[in-house]
Short mmCIF file of C-alpha atoms in Angstrom, two decimals:
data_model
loop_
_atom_site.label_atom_id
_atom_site.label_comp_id
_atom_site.label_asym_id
_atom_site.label_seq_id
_atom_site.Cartn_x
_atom_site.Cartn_y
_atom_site.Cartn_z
CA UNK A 1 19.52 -37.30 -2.86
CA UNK A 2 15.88 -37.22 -4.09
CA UNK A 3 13.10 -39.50 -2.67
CA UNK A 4 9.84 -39.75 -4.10
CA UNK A 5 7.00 -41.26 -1.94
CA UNK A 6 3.53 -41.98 -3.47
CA UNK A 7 3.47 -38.84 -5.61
CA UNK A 8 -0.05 -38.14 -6.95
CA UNK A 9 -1.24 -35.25 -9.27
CA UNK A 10 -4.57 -34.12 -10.45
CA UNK A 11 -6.47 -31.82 -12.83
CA UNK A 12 -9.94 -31.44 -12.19
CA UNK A 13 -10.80 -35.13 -12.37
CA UNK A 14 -7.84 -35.75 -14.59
CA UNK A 15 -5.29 -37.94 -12.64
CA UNK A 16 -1.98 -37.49 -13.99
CA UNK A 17 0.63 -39.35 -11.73
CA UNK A 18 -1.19 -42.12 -10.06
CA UNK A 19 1.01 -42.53 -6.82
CA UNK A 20 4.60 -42.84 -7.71
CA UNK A 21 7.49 -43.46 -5.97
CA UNK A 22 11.22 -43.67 -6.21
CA UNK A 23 14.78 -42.85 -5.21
CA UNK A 24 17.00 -41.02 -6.67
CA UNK A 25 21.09 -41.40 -5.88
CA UNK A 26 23.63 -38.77 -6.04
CA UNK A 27 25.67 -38.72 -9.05
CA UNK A 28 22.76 -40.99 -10.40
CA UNK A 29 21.75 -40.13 -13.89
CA UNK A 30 17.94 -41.06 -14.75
CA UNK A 31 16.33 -40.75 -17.75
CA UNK A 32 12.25 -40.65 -17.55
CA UNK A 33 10.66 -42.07 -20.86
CA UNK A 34 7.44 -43.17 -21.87
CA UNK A 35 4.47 -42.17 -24.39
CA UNK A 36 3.19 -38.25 -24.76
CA UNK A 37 0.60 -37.61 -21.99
CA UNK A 38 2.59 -40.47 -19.40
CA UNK A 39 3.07 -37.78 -16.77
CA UNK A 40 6.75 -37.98 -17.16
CA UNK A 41 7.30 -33.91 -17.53
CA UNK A 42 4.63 -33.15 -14.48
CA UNK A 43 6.71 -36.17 -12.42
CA UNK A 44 10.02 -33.73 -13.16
CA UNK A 45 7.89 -30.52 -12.91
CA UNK A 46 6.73 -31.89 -9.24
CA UNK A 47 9.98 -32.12 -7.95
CA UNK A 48 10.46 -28.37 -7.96
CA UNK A 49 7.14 -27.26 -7.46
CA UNK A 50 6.46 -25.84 -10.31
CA UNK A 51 3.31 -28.43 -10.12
CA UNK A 52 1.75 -28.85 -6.79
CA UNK A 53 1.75 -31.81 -6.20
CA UNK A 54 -1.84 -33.24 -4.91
CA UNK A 55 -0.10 -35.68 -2.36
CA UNK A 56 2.59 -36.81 -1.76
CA UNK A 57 6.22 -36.20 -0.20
CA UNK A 58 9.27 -35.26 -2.12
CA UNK A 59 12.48 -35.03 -0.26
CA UNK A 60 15.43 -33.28 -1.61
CA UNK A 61 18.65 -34.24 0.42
CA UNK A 62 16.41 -35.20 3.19
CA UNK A 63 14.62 -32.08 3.46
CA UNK A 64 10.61 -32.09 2.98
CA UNK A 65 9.74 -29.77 0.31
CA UNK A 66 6.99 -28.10 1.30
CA UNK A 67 5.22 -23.96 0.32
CA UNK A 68 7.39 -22.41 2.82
CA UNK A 69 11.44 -23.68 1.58
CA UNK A 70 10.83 -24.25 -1.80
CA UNK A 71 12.43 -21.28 -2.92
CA UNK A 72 15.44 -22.18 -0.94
CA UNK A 73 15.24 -25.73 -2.58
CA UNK A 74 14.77 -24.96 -6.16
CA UNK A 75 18.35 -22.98 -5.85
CA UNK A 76 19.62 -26.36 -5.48
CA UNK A 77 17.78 -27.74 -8.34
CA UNK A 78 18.39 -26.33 -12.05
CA UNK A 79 15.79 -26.69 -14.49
CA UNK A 80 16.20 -26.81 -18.57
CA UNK A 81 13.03 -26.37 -20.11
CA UNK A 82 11.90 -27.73 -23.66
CA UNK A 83 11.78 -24.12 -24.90
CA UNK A 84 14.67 -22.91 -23.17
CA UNK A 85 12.94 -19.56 -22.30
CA UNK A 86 15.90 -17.64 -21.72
CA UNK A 87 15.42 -14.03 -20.25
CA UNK A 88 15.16 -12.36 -24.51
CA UNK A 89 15.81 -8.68 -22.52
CA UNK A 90 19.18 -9.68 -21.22
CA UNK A 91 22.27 -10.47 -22.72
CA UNK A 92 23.97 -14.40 -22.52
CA UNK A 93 25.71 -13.36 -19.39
CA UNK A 94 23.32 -11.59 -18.22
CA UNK A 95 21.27 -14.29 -18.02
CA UNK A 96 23.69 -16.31 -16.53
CA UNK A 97 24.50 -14.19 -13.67
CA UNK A 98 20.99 -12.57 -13.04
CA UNK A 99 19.74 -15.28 -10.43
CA UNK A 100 23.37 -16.04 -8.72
CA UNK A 101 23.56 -12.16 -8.14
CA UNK A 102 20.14 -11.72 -6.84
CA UNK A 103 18.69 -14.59 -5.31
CA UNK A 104 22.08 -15.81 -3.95
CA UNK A 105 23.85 -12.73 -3.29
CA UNK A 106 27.28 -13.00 -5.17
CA UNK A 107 29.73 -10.21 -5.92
CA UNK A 108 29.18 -9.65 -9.39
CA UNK A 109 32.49 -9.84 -10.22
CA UNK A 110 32.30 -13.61 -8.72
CA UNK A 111 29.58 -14.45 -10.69
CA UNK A 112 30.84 -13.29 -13.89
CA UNK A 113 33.92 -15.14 -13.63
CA UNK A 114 31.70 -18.75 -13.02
CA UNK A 115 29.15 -17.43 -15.86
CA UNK A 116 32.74 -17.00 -18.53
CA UNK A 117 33.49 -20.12 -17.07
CA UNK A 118 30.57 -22.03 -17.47
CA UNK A 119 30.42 -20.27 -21.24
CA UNK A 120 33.43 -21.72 -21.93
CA UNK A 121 32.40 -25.27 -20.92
CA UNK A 122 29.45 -25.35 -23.73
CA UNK A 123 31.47 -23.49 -26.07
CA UNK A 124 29.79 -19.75 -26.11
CA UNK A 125 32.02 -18.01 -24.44
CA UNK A 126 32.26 -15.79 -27.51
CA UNK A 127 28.54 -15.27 -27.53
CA UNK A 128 28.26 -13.97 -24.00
CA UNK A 129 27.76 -10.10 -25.32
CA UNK A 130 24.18 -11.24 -27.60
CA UNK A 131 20.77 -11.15 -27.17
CA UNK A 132 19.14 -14.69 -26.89
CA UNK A 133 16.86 -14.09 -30.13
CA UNK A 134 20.48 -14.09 -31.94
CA UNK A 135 21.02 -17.30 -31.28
CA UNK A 136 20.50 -20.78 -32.44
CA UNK A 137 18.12 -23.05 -30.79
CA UNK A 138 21.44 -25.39 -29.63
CA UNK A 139 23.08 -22.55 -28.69
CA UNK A 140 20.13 -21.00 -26.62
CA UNK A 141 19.47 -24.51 -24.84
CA UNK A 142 22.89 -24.30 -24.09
CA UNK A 143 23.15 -21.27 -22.62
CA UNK A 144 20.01 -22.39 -20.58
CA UNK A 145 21.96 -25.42 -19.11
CA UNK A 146 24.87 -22.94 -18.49
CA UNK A 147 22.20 -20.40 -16.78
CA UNK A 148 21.08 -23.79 -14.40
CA UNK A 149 24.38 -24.59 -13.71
CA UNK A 150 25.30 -21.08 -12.86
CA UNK A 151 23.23 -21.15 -9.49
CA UNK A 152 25.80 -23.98 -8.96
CA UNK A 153 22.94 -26.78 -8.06
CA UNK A 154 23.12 -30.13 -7.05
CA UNK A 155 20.55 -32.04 -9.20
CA UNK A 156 19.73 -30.85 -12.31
CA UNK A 157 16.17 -30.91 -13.96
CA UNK A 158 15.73 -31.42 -17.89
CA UNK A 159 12.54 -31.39 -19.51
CA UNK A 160 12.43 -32.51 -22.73
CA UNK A 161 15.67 -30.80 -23.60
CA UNK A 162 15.91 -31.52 -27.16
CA UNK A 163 12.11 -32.20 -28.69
CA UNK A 164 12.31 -28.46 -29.54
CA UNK A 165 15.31 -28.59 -31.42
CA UNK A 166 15.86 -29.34 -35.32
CA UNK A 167 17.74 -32.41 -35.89
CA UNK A 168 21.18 -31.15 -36.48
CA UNK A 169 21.25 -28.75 -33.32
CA UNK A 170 20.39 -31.90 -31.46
CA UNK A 171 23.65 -33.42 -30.97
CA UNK A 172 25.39 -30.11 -29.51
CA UNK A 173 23.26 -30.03 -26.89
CA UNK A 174 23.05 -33.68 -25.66
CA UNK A 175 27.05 -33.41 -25.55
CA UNK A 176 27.13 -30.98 -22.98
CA UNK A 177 24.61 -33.05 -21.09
CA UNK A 178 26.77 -36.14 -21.58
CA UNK A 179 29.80 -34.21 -20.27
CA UNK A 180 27.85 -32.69 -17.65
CA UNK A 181 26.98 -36.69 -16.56
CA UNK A 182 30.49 -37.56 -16.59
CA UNK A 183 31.70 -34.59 -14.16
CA UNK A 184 29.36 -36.42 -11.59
CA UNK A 185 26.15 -34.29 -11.57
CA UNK A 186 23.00 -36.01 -10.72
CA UNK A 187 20.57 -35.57 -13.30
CA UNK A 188 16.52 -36.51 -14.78
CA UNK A 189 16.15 -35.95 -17.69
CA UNK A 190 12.80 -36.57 -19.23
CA UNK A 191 13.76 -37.11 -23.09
CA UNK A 192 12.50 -38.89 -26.29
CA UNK A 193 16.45 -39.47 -26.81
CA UNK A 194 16.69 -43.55 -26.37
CA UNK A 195 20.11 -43.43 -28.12
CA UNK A 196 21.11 -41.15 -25.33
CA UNK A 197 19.21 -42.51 -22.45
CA UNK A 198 21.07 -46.16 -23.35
CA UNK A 199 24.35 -44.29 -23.86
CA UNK A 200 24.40 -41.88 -20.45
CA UNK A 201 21.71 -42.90 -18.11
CA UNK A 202 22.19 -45.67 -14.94
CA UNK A 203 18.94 -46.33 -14.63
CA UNK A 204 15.40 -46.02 -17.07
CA UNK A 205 12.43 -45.07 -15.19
CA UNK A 206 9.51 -45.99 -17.22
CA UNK A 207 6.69 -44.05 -16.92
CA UNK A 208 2.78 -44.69 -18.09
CA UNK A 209 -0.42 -43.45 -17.38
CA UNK A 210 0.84 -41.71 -14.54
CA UNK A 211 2.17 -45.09 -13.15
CA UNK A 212 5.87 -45.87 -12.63
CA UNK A 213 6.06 -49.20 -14.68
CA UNK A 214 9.47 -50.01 -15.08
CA UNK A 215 12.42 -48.94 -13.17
CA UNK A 216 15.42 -50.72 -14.34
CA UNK A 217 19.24 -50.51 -16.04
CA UNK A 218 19.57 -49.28 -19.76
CA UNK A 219 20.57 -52.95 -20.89
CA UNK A 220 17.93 -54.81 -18.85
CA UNK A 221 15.00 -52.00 -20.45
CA UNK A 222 16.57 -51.65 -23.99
CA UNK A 223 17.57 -55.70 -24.30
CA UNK A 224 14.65 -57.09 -21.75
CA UNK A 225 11.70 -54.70 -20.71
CA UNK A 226 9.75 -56.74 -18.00
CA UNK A 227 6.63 -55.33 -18.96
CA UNK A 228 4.73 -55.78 -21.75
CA UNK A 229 3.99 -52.57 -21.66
CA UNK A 230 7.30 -51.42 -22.04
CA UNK A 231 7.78 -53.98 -24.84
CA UNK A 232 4.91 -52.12 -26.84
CA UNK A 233 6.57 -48.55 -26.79
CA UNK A 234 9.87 -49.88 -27.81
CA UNK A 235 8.60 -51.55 -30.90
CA UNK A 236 6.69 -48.40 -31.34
CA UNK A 237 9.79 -45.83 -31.25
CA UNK A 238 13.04 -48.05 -31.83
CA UNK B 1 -10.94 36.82 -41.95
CA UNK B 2 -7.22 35.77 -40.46
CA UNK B 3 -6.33 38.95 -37.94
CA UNK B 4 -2.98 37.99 -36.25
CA UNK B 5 -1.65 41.44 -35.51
CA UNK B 6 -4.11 42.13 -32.38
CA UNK B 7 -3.40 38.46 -30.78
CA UNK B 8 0.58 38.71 -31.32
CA UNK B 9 0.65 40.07 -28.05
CA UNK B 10 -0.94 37.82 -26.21
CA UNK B 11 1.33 34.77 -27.97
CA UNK B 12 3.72 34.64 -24.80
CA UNK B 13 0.84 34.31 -22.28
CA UNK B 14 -0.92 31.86 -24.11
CA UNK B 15 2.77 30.14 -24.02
CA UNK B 16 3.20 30.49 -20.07
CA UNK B 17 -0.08 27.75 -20.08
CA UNK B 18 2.46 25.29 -21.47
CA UNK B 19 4.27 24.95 -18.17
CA UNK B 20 0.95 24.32 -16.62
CA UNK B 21 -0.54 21.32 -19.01
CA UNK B 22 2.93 20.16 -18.86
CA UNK B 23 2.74 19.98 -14.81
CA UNK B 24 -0.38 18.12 -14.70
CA UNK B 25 0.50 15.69 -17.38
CA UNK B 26 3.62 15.05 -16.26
CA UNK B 27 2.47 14.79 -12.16
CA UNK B 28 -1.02 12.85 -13.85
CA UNK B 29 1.31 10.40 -15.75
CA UNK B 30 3.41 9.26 -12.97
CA UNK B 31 0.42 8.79 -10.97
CA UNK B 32 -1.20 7.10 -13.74
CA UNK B 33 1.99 5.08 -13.81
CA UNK B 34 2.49 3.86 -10.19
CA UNK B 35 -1.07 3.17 -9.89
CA UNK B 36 -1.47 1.45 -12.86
CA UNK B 37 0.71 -1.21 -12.51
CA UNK B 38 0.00 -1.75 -8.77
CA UNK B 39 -3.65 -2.07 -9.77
CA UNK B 40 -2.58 -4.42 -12.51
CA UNK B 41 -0.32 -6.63 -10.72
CA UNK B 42 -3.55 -6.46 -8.28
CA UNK B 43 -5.83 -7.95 -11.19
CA UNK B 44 -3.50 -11.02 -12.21
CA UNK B 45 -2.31 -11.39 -8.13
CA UNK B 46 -4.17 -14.86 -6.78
CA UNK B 47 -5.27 -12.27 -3.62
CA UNK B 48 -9.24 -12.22 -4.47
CA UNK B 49 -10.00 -8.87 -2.42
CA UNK B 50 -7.05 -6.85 -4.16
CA UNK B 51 -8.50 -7.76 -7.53
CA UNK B 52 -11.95 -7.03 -6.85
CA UNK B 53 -10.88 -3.70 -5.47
CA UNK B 54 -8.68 -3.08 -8.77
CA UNK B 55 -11.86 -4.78 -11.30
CA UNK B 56 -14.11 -2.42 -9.56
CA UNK B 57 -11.57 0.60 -9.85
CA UNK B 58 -11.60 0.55 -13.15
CA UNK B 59 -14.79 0.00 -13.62
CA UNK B 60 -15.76 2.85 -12.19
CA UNK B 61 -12.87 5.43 -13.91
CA UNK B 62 -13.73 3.79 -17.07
CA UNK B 63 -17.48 4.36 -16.88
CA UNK B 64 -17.71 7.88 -15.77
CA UNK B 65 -16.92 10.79 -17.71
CA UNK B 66 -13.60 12.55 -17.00
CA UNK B 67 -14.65 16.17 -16.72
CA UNK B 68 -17.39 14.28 -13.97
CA UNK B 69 -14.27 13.13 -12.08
CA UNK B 70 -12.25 16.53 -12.13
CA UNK B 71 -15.72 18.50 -11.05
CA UNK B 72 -16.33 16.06 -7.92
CA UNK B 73 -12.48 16.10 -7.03
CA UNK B 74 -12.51 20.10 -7.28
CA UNK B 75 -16.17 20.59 -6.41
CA UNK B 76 -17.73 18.26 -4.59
CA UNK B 77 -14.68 17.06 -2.39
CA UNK B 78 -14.36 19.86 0.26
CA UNK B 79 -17.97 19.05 1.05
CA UNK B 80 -16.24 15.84 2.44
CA UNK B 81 -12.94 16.91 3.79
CA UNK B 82 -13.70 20.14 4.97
CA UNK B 83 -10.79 22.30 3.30
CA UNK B 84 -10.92 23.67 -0.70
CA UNK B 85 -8.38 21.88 -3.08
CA UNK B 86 -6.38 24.33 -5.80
CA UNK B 87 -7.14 24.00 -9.32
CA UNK B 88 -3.50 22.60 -10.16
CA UNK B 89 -3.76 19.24 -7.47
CA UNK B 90 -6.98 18.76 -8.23
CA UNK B 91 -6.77 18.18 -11.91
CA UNK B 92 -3.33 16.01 -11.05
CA UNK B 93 -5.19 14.07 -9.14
CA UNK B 94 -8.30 13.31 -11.45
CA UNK B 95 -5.81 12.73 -14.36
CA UNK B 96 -3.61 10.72 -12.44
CA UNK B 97 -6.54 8.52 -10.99
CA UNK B 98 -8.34 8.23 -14.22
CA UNK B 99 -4.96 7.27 -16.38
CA UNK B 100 -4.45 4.19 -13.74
CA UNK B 101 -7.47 2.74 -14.37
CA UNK B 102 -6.19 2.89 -18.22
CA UNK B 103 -2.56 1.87 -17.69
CA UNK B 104 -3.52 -0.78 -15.29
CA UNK B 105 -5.52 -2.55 -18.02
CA UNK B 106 -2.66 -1.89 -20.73
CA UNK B 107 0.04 -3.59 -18.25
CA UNK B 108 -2.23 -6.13 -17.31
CA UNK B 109 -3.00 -7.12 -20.94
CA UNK B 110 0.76 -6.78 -21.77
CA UNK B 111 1.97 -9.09 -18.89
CA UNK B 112 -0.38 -11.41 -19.68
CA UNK B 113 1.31 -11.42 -23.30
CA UNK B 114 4.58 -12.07 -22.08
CA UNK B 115 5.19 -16.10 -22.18
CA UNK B 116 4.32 -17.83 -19.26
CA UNK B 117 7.50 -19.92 -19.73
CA UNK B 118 9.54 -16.41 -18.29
CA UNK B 119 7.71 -16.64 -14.88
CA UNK B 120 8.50 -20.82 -14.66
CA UNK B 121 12.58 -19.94 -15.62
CA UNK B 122 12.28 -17.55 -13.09
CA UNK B 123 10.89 -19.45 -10.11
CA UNK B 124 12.85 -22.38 -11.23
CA UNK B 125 16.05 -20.26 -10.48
CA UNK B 126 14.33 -19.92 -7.11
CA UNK B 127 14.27 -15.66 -7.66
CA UNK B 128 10.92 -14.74 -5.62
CA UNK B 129 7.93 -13.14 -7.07
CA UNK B 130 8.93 -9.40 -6.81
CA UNK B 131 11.72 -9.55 -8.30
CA UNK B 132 10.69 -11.54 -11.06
CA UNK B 133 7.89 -9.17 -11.60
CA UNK B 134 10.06 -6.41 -11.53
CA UNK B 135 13.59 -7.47 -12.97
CA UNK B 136 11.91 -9.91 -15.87
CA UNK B 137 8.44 -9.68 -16.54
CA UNK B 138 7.67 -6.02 -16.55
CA UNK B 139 10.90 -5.51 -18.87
CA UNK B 140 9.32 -7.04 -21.41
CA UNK B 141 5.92 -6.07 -20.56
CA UNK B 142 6.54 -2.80 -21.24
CA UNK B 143 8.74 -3.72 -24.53
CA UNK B 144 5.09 -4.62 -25.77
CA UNK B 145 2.93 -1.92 -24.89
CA UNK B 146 5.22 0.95 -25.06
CA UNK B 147 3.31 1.91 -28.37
CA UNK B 148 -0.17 1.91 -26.39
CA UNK B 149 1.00 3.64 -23.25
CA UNK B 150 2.22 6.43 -25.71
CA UNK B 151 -0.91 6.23 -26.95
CA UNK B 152 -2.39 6.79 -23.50
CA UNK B 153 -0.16 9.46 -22.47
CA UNK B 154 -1.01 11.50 -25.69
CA UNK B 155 -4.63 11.13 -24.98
CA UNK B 156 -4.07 12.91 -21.55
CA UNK B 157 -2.08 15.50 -22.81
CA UNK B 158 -4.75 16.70 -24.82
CA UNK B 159 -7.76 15.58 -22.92
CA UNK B 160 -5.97 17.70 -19.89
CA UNK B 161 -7.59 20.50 -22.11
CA UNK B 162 -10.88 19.88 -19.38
CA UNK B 163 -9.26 21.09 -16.87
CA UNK B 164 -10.59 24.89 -18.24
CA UNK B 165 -13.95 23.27 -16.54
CA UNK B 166 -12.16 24.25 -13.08
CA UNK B 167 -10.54 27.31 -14.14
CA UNK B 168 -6.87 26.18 -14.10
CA UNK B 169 -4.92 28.50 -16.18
CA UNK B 170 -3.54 25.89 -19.26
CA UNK B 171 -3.04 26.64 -23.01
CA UNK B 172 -6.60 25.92 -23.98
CA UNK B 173 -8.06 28.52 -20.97
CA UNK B 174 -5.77 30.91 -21.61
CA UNK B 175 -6.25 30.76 -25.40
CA UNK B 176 -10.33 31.36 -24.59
CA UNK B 177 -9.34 34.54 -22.08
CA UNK B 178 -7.40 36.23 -24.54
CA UNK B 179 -9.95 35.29 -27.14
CA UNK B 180 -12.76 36.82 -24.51
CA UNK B 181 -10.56 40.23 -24.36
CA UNK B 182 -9.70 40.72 -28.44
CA UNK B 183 -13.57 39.55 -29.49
CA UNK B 184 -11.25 37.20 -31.66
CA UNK B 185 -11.47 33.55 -30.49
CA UNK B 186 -10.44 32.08 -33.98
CA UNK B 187 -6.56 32.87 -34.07
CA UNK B 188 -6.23 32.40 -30.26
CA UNK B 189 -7.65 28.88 -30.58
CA UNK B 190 -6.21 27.81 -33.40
CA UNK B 191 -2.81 28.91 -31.75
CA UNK B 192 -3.97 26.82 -28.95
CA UNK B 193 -3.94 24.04 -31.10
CA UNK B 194 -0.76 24.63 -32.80
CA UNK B 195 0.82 23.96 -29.37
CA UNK B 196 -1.04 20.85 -28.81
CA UNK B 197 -0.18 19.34 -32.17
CA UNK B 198 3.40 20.29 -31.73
CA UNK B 199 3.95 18.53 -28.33
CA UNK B 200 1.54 15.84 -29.82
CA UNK B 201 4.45 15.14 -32.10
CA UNK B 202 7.33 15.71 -29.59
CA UNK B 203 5.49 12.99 -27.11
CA UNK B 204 5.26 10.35 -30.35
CA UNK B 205 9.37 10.87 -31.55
CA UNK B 206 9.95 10.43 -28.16
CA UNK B 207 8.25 7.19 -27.86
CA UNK B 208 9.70 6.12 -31.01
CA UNK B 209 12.88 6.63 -29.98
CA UNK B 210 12.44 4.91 -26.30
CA UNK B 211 10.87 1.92 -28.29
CA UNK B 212 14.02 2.24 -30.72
CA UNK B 213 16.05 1.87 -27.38
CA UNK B 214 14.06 -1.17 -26.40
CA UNK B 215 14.33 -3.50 -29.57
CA UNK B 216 18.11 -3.76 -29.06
CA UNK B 217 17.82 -7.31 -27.81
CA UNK B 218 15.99 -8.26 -30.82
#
């Protein structure tokens, strides 16, 4: 589905991801750990461009991304961002149906039956008339996986889904994720979550100082890490 | 001192000026607005030429006096193109020009304000630069500096006073003609600014009520 191949990024002389490369299965749910400044959100924010990569391929159901189709790609690919950024001048549905509308073209009438649809899935159907500043942070990240999942792509993207979120909103949010694993999408999600990457994920890829360290099954990484590495942050956050 | 009774007369043609200021602001400030945000989506484009042109722009409407403007555009232009320009254009023209170079650096500064975080969503969703400009940025670009652009477009409705320099028949010249024909300038003028003051306050209920509009989603 996705294939990574010796992905590097750079800041000024800052090098972030240090060549990495992996594969990525459909239906495959991967969650990226490792410590703050890792590379693990620039990794995910490669893989739709919203980084330029410095080298490096990145295939997305065997098409090259390059400048010229990655607006055609990222349709394919829905992002959830840490801070949900929701569109604050449009209502819920608005918001769901904005992009579907017009960047994909579909009747309105279409796309506000999938957008209901989708509301009803994470439980807001009843908030699709308000403003996004009237809601909860659970309730706006939701409505931001419902806005990704609205363009109807085939990978989704989450960044950090839940490190903006107070405790109790935290749960709400990683259950729609968790049903959204078990209908079969293929997902990264780059999360401080462990409970939830053991629980959901197929595979842990292990990311630090912009090196792919680790890339291995919940119960091997969680039981066994291979690395020491890998050892040291789990002592440091379990 | 007050003497009313010999400038009563004259009350309706000071009036007829209204439609006038209110053609050039209104012509100037859609000008002002279609220029100004080109020229500011010129200064935060990544096209280095566009943004020179637009830096330099306002440099140069910034850093020379208005009524300077207005006198070359009326003046000094048919020198260049050959044919005389009426009063009414060419004061819609030097309002209009100047205004962009003021609007363009209000709606630059306001969608630099609005969180970067809207443009990523956008692009994520794969919706291409124009119409995220247009559809979610400016939106709430303008949300922000709607008190500022008010601001703006009350400056120019008074400042459009100048435009007596070129003999266009507005409040504030006809207010000085009739005050030339009584020998009383003090009741014309202060009549004069009666009407500016009044529309001064129409202009800022009107932007409180458009900004009123505009916080719904808060």
């Amino acid at each position: 589905m996705i294939k990574v191949e010796n992905l590097h990024k750079t800041y000024g002389k800052n090098e972030v991801l240090k060549g990495i490369t992996t594969e990525i299965k459909e239906k495959e749910v991967i969650a990226v750990i490792g410590p703050s400044g890792s590379g693990k959100s620039t990794f995910l924010r490669c893989i739709n461009r919203l980084e330029e990569p410095t080298s490096g391929e990145i295939r997305v159901g065997g098409t090259l991304i390059t400048e010229k189709n990655v607006m055609k790609v990222r349709e394919n690919l829905g992002m959830v961002f840490q801070h949900f950024y929701l569109f604050p001048h449009k209502t819920v549905l608005e918001n769901l149906i904005y992009a579907p509308v017009k960047v994909k073209g579909v009747a309105k009438t279409q796309a506000i039956k999938t957008a209901e649809e989708l509301l009803k899935k994470v439980g807001l159907f009843e908030k699709r008339n308000e403003y996004p500043n009237r809601l909860s942070g659970g309730q706006k990240q939701r409505v931001a996986i419902a806005r990704a999942l609205a363009m109807n792509p085939t990978v989704m993207l989450f960044d950090e889904p839940t490190s903006a979120l107070d405790p109790e909103m935290v749960k709400e949010v990683l259950a729609v994720m968790k049903d959204l694993a078990e209908s079969g999408m293929t997902m990264i999600i780059v999360t401080h979550e462990m409970g939830f990457a053991k629980e959901v994920a197929d595979r842990i890829l292990f990311l630090e100082g912009g090196m792919l360290v680790e890339d291995s099954t919940p119960a091997e990484f969680f039981s066994a890490p291979k690395s020491a590495r890998a050892k040291e942050f789990l002592d440091k956050v379990l | 001192m007050f003497d009313f009774s010999s400038v009563v007369p004259s009350i309706p043609y000071i009036l007829q000026g209204l439609g006038v200021t209110l053609e050039i602001v209104i012509f100037a400030t859609i000008i002002g607005l279609v220029l100004g945000i080109l020229l500011a989506l010129c200064k935060i484009g990544t096209i280095k030429p566009l943004k020179w042109f637009a830096e330099f722009y306002t440099s140069i409407f910034r850093g020379t006096p208005l009524v300077l403007q207005l006198m070359i555009i009326y003046y000094a232009m048919p020198q260049i193109i050959g044919f005389n320009i009426e009063a009414m254009p060419a004061a819609i023209i030097a309002f209009g020009l100047n205004s962009a170079a003021y609007i363009s650096e209000i709606i630059r500064a306001g969608i630099n304000a609005v969180d970067k975080g809207q443009q990523e969503a956008a692009k994520a969703l794969g919706v291409p630069y124009g119409k995220m400009m247009k559809d979610i940025i400016l939106p709430q670009a303008m949300k922000n500096i709607l008190p500022s652009l008010m601001n703006e477009f009350i400056t120019l409705n008074k400042e459009s006073a100048i435009v007596t320099v070129i003999g266009a028949l507005d409040i504030m010249r006809r207010a000085y003609v009739v005050g030339g024909d009584t020998f009383r300038y003090l009741e014309p003028l202060l009549i004069a600014g009666l009407i500016y003051y009044i529309m001064t306050l129409v202009l800022t209920f009107l932007g409180k009520m458009i900004e009123k509009r505009m916080r719904r989603s808060d």
